[in-house]
GROMACS .gro file of C-alpha atoms in nm:
model
  287
    1UNK     CA    1  -4.785  -4.876   2.598
    2UNK     CA    2  -4.601  -5.065   2.951
    3UNK     CA    3  -4.286  -4.845   3.008
    4UNK     CA    4  -4.193  -5.060   3.337
    5UNK     CA    5  -4.097  -5.387   3.168
    6UNK     CA    6  -3.779  -5.497   3.197
    7UNK     CA    7  -3.663  -5.597   2.876
    8UNK     CA    8  -3.327  -5.602   2.912
    9UNK     CA    9  -3.301  -5.870   3.203
   10UNK     CA   10  -3.619  -6.096   3.023
   11UNK     CA   11  -3.376  -6.092   2.721
   12UNK     CA   12  -3.071  -6.079   2.930
   13UNK     CA   13  -2.972  -6.481   2.890
   14UNK     CA   14  -2.921  -6.394   2.459
   15UNK     CA   15  -2.653  -6.232   2.567
   16UNK     CA   16  -2.329  -6.397   2.520
   17UNK     CA   17  -2.474  -6.543   2.184
   18UNK     CA   18  -2.562  -6.185   2.128
   19UNK     CA   19  -2.383  -5.850   2.206
   20UNK     CA   20  -2.595  -5.562   2.389
   21UNK     CA   21  -2.596  -5.387   2.068
   22UNK     CA   22  -2.735  -5.709   1.865
   23UNK     CA   23  -2.977  -5.708   2.121
   24UNK     CA   24  -3.066  -5.363   2.109
   25UNK     CA   25  -3.106  -5.403   1.746
   26UNK     CA   26  -3.295  -5.658   1.764
   27UNK     CA   27  -3.527  -5.470   1.995
   28UNK     CA   28  -3.577  -5.199   1.730
   29UNK     CA   29  -3.636  -5.490   1.402
   30UNK     CA   30  -4.016  -5.545   1.270
   31UNK     CA   31  -4.066  -5.896   1.131
   32UNK     CA   32  -4.384  -6.007   0.954
   33UNK     CA   33  -4.517  -6.311   0.989
   34UNK     CA   34  -4.798  -6.472   0.752
   35UNK     CA   35  -5.006  -6.758   0.871
   36UNK     CA   36  -5.045  -6.825   1.279
   37UNK     CA   37  -5.112  -7.171   1.220
   38UNK     CA   38  -4.907  -7.464   1.225
   39UNK     CA   39  -4.545  -7.311   1.224
   40UNK     CA   40  -4.641  -6.889   1.274
   41UNK     CA   41  -4.717  -6.832   1.631
   42UNK     CA   42  -4.411  -7.084   1.714
   43UNK     CA   43  -4.201  -6.858   1.460
   44UNK     CA   44  -4.407  -6.582   1.633
   45UNK     CA   45  -4.313  -6.642   2.006
   46UNK     CA   46  -3.963  -6.754   1.937
   47UNK     CA   47  -3.903  -6.435   1.738
   48UNK     CA   48  -4.041  -6.246   2.068
   49UNK     CA   49  -3.812  -6.462   2.292
   50UNK     CA   50  -3.557  -6.403   2.132
   51UNK     CA   51  -3.604  -6.034   2.222
   52UNK     CA   52  -3.758  -5.901   1.884
   53UNK     CA   53  -3.901  -5.562   1.927
   54UNK     CA   54  -4.186  -5.530   1.631
   55UNK     CA   55  -4.386  -5.799   1.432
   56UNK     CA   56  -4.671  -5.756   1.149
   57UNK     CA   57  -4.896  -6.090   1.202
   58UNK     CA   58  -5.134  -6.195   0.949
   59UNK     CA   59  -5.431  -6.448   0.937
   60UNK     CA   60  -5.769  -6.471   0.906
   61UNK     CA   61  -5.894  -6.809   1.058
   62UNK     CA   62  -6.010  -6.976   1.355
   63UNK     CA   63  -5.871  -7.271   1.587
   64UNK     CA   64  -6.042  -7.600   1.577
   65UNK     CA   65  -5.979  -7.944   1.719
   66UNK     CA   66  -5.766  -8.114   1.430
   67UNK     CA   67  -5.496  -7.784   1.500
   68UNK     CA   68  -5.462  -7.949   1.822
   69UNK     CA   69  -5.156  -8.146   1.763
   70UNK     CA   70  -4.921  -7.917   1.680
   71UNK     CA   71  -5.057  -7.556   1.726
   72UNK     CA   72  -4.889  -7.327   1.943
   73UNK     CA   73  -5.218  -7.141   2.011
   74UNK     CA   74  -5.496  -7.433   2.024
   75UNK     CA   75  -5.569  -7.516   2.371
   76UNK     CA   76  -5.989  -7.594   2.442
   77UNK     CA   77  -6.017  -7.254   2.599
   78UNK     CA   78  -5.918  -7.097   2.239
   79UNK     CA   79  -6.133  -7.292   2.005
   80UNK     CA   80  -6.341  -7.069   1.753
   81UNK     CA   81  -6.069  -6.792   1.880
   82UNK     CA   82  -5.931  -6.578   1.614
   83UNK     CA   83  -5.536  -6.709   1.514
   84UNK     CA   84  -5.430  -6.354   1.530
   85UNK     CA   85  -5.567  -6.280   1.866
   86UNK     CA   86  -5.466  -6.561   2.010
   87UNK     CA   87  -5.129  -6.530   1.874
   88UNK     CA   88  -5.103  -6.151   1.957
   89UNK     CA   89  -5.213  -6.176   2.359
   90UNK     CA   90  -4.943  -6.489   2.394
   91UNK     CA   91  -4.686  -6.283   2.208
   92UNK     CA   92  -4.779  -5.959   2.400
   93UNK     CA   93  -4.759  -6.179   2.775
   94UNK     CA   94  -4.393  -6.284   2.677
   95UNK     CA   95  -4.354  -5.889   2.575
   96UNK     CA   96  -4.592  -5.639   2.652
   97UNK     CA   97  -4.433  -5.372   2.488
   98UNK     CA   98  -4.449  -5.541   2.190
   99UNK     CA   99  -4.544  -5.325   1.874
  100UNK     CA  100  -4.785  -5.545   1.655
  101UNK     CA  101  -4.976  -5.491   1.354
  102UNK     CA  102  -5.266  -5.704   1.303
  103UNK     CA  103  -5.399  -5.827   1.013
  104UNK     CA  104  -5.690  -6.014   1.066
  105UNK     CA  105  -5.765  -6.072   0.704
  106UNK     CA  106  -5.489  -6.237   0.604
  107UNK     CA  107  -5.220  -6.131   0.353
  108UNK     CA  108  -5.274  -6.026  -0.051
  109UNK     CA  109  -5.190  -5.879  -0.307
  110UNK     CA  110  -5.415  -5.591  -0.178
  111UNK     CA  111  -5.249  -5.536   0.120
  112UNK     CA  112  -4.921  -5.684   0.118
  113UNK     CA  113  -4.730  -5.326   0.056
  114UNK     CA  114  -4.909  -5.246   0.426
  115UNK     CA  115  -4.829  -5.542   0.556
  116UNK     CA  116  -4.451  -5.546   0.448
  117UNK     CA  117  -4.400  -5.191   0.598
  118UNK     CA  118  -4.128  -5.127   0.767
  119UNK     CA  119  -4.001  -5.490   0.777
  120UNK     CA  120  -3.605  -5.657   0.843
  121UNK     CA  121  -3.723  -5.994   0.694
  122UNK     CA  122  -4.087  -6.177   0.639
  123UNK     CA  123  -4.086  -6.553   0.794
  124UNK     CA  124  -4.343  -6.738   0.602
  125UNK     CA  125  -4.623  -6.929   0.827
  126UNK     CA  126  -4.912  -6.972   0.522
  127UNK     CA  127  -5.047  -7.319   0.544
  128UNK     CA  128  -4.883  -7.523   0.269
  129UNK     CA  129  -5.160  -7.480   0.050
  130UNK     CA  130  -5.192  -7.134   0.083
  131UNK     CA  131  -5.010  -7.100  -0.301
  132UNK     CA  132  -5.182  -6.791  -0.435
  133UNK     CA  133  -5.110  -6.615  -0.134
  134UNK     CA  134  -4.742  -6.713  -0.095
  135UNK     CA  135  -4.622  -6.655  -0.435
  136UNK     CA  136  -4.804  -6.284  -0.385
  137UNK     CA  137  -4.651  -6.233  -0.064
  138UNK     CA  138  -4.283  -6.314  -0.254
  139UNK     CA  139  -4.298  -6.148  -0.492
  140UNK     CA  140  -4.388  -5.859  -0.252
  141UNK     CA  141  -4.069  -5.907  -0.044
  142UNK     CA  142  -3.893  -5.935  -0.343
  143UNK     CA  143  -3.973  -5.626  -0.499
  144UNK     CA  144  -3.943  -5.427  -0.159
  145UNK     CA  145  -3.528  -5.570  -0.110
  146UNK     CA  146  -3.678  -5.785   0.189
  147UNK     CA  147  -3.518  -6.081   0.295
  148UNK     CA  148  -3.765  -6.456   0.348
  149UNK     CA  149  -3.742  -6.731   0.534
  150UNK     CA  150  -3.958  -7.058   0.474
  151UNK     CA  151  -3.945  -7.377   0.705
  152UNK     CA  152  -4.157  -7.634   0.672
  153UNK     CA  153  -4.269  -7.869   0.898
  154UNK     CA  154  -4.175  -8.250   0.739
  155UNK     CA  155  -4.261  -8.521   0.950
  156UNK     CA  156  -4.049  -8.515   1.230
  157UNK     CA  157  -3.819  -8.247   1.062
  158UNK     CA  158  -3.746  -7.940   0.885
  159UNK     CA  159  -3.612  -7.797   0.562
  160UNK     CA  160  -3.588  -7.428   0.511
  161UNK     CA  161  -3.478  -7.242   0.257
  162UNK     CA  162  -3.423  -6.839   0.267
  163UNK     CA  163  -3.519  -6.587  -0.032
  164UNK     CA  164  -3.276  -6.316  -0.055
  165UNK     CA  165  -3.338  -5.990  -0.222
  166UNK     CA  166  -3.014  -6.030  -0.496
  167UNK     CA  167  -3.075  -6.373  -0.558
  168UNK     CA  168  -3.253  -6.634  -0.658
  169UNK     CA  169  -3.680  -6.544  -0.676
  170UNK     CA  170  -3.959  -6.817  -0.533
  171UNK     CA  171  -4.066  -6.820  -0.878
  172UNK     CA  172  -3.759  -6.877  -1.045
  173UNK     CA  173  -3.691  -7.164  -0.757
  174UNK     CA  174  -4.039  -7.348  -0.792
  175UNK     CA  175  -4.162  -7.277  -1.091
  176UNK     CA  176  -4.583  -7.168  -0.973
  177UNK     CA  177  -4.642  -6.940  -1.256
  178UNK     CA  178  -4.930  -7.127  -1.475
  179UNK     CA  179  -4.963  -7.381  -1.329
  180UNK     CA  180  -5.242  -7.566  -1.147
  181UNK     CA  181  -5.296  -7.603  -0.758
  182UNK     CA  182  -5.203  -8.009  -0.763
  183UNK     CA  183  -4.883  -7.969  -0.971
  184UNK     CA  184  -4.773  -7.634  -0.761
  185UNK     CA  185  -4.838  -7.865  -0.421
  186UNK     CA  186  -4.581  -8.099  -0.590
  187UNK     CA  187  -4.334  -7.808  -0.720
  188UNK     CA  188  -4.357  -7.684  -0.368
  189UNK     CA  189  -4.272  -8.003  -0.190
  190UNK     CA  190  -4.001  -8.140  -0.374
  191UNK     CA  191  -3.850  -7.799  -0.367
  192UNK     CA  192  -3.902  -7.760  -0.059
  193UNK     CA  193  -3.703  -8.111   0.028
  194UNK     CA  194  -3.483  -8.219  -0.229
  195UNK     CA  195  -3.318  -8.520  -0.026
  196UNK     CA  196  -3.646  -8.648   0.080
  197UNK     CA  197  -3.501  -8.743   0.442
  198UNK     CA  198  -3.874  -8.780   0.574
  199UNK     CA  199  -4.017  -9.015   0.353
  200UNK     CA  200  -3.863  -9.362   0.386
  201UNK     CA  201  -4.117  -9.329   0.768
  202UNK     CA  202  -4.466  -9.242   0.619
  203UNK     CA  203  -4.610  -9.554   0.715
  204UNK     CA  204  -4.969  -9.455   0.595
  205UNK     CA  205  -4.919  -9.270   0.300
  206UNK     CA  206  -5.257  -9.235   0.175
  207UNK     CA  207  -5.291  -8.929   0.488
  208UNK     CA  208  -5.119  -8.752   0.205
  209UNK     CA  209  -5.469  -8.605   0.005
  210UNK     CA  210  -5.354  -8.352  -0.213
  211UNK     CA  211  -5.710  -8.265  -0.384
  212UNK     CA  212  -5.909  -8.235  -0.021
  213UNK     CA  213  -5.584  -8.043   0.083
  214UNK     CA  214  -5.491  -8.224   0.435
  215UNK     CA  215  -5.119  -8.375   0.515
  216UNK     CA  216  -5.034  -8.531   0.846
  217UNK     CA  217  -4.751  -8.325   1.008
  218UNK     CA  218  -4.628  -8.348   1.361
  219UNK     CA  219  -4.554  -8.077   1.653
  220UNK     CA  220  -4.179  -8.178   1.679
  221UNK     CA  221  -4.185  -8.037   1.316
  222UNK     CA  222  -4.325  -7.755   1.379
  223UNK     CA  223  -4.142  -7.641   1.682
  224UNK     CA  224  -3.787  -7.738   1.478
  225UNK     CA  225  -3.894  -7.472   1.227
  226UNK     CA  226  -3.951  -7.232   1.413
  227UNK     CA  227  -3.575  -7.288   1.589
  228UNK     CA  228  -3.429  -7.281   1.218
  229UNK     CA  229  -3.610  -6.996   1.078
  230UNK     CA  230  -3.564  -6.793   1.411
  231UNK     CA  231  -3.149  -6.848   1.376
  232UNK     CA  232  -3.182  -6.794   1.052
  233UNK     CA  233  -3.409  -6.454   1.086
  234UNK     CA  234  -3.126  -6.375   1.337
  235UNK     CA  235  -2.856  -6.410   1.132
  236UNK     CA  236  -3.055  -6.173   0.890
  237UNK     CA  237  -3.098  -5.888   1.102
  238UNK     CA  238  -2.744  -5.858   1.247
  239UNK     CA  239  -2.582  -5.926   0.946
  240UNK     CA  240  -2.397  -6.206   1.068
  241UNK     CA  241  -2.316  -6.592   1.003
  242UNK     CA  242  -2.358  -6.729   0.675
  243UNK     CA  243  -2.729  -6.777   0.531
  244UNK     CA  244  -2.783  -7.094   0.275
  245UNK     CA  245  -2.974  -6.871   0.012
  246UNK     CA  246  -3.176  -7.010  -0.276
  247UNK     CA  247  -3.093  -7.227  -0.457
  248UNK     CA  248  -2.979  -7.428  -0.192
  249UNK     CA  249  -3.150  -7.536   0.154
  250UNK     CA  250  -3.083  -7.777   0.425
  251UNK     CA  251  -3.299  -8.038   0.507
  252UNK     CA  252  -3.292  -8.206   0.918
  253UNK     CA  253  -3.481  -8.462   1.031
  254UNK     CA  254  -3.487  -8.595   1.384
  255UNK     CA  255  -3.625  -8.933   1.364
  256UNK     CA  256  -3.362  -9.057   1.121
  257UNK     CA  257  -3.071  -8.809   1.296
  258UNK     CA  258  -2.994  -8.729   0.934
  259UNK     CA  259  -2.876  -8.336   0.831
  260UNK     CA  260  -2.828  -8.311   0.402
  261UNK     CA  261  -2.788  -7.984   0.241
  262UNK     CA  262  -2.875  -7.939  -0.154
  263UNK     CA  263  -2.779  -7.679  -0.462
  264UNK     CA  264  -3.007  -7.692  -0.714
  265UNK     CA  265  -2.875  -7.406  -0.967
  266UNK     CA  266  -3.130  -7.314  -1.190
  267UNK     CA  267  -3.466  -7.375  -0.985
  268UNK     CA  268  -3.746  -7.498  -1.115
  269UNK     CA  269  -3.567  -7.600  -1.418
  270UNK     CA  270  -3.275  -7.804  -1.261
  271UNK     CA  271  -3.253  -8.159  -1.437
  272UNK     CA  272  -3.289  -8.270  -1.080
  273UNK     CA  273  -3.606  -8.126  -1.015
  274UNK     CA  274  -3.737  -8.169  -1.307
  275UNK     CA  275  -3.717  -8.527  -1.284
  276UNK     CA  276  -3.856  -8.523  -0.968
  277UNK     CA  277  -4.128  -8.279  -1.062
  278UNK     CA  278  -4.176  -8.524  -1.369
  279UNK     CA  279  -4.183  -8.842  -1.161
  280UNK     CA  280  -4.430  -8.681  -0.914
  281UNK     CA  281  -4.701  -8.576  -1.185
  282UNK     CA  282  -4.727  -8.955  -1.384
  283UNK     CA  283  -4.754  -9.075  -0.985
  284UNK     CA  284  -5.026  -8.835  -0.938
  285UNK     CA  285  -5.173  -8.914  -1.255
  286UNK     CA  286  -5.102  -8.551  -1.356
  287UNK     CA  287  -4.942  -8.674  -1.693
   0.00000   0.00000   0.00000
């Protein structure tokens, strides 16, 4: 480990928004980020620039050309390279003293405890369609008392949910258990964005292909995700500032210049959520 890195100087411009004592607390914190593609690497790099001193990161995938429009590590020089290795190298180029635990096989029920060991906050960067891994990691966070943050890139905006250990659980909010992957995709989308601020400017709806697990995304949405997720993570680590925890969420859309909050008591059992899910199922021919 490098011992002469000028940490205090490198992150001195954070001071004022945080105190010296709070910056030291960020330096001692460990954040877990699973998935280092569309939003995950942006999460990692934003939090590294915030001065967080330790990370557990996981991804089994490699970079390819379809990643170029939005993923922080996707460049000609990284095509075919493991995303976890590239993200780790970029983060260490910001702070060479980082304590990094790398899980190149991704996250699963088998390694969730090791992945979350000593973690202050989990930040979700998994692919939208990684339903099984997401269920297991959020359940493990709940069991270990670790707050979990998920920020979804929706068009040119982001919607954010925070799951706290004493609040509503991921399963109670989304209701994934026993559902098909197609229905999980619908429930995830409806739960993430009850206000649907992005829906009005999707000019080619046929580009959303749930069957083949493909959908449009933008760099703007991914980078906005990193900003709001890092802010929620900072508040959770420092214990300062309001937390909009599930069943509450908020959605900011830069294209429409709107921001809306939502409250869905009962989670997926809420009448408004049940109606939105039922309409979606009919539209998809699933019911």
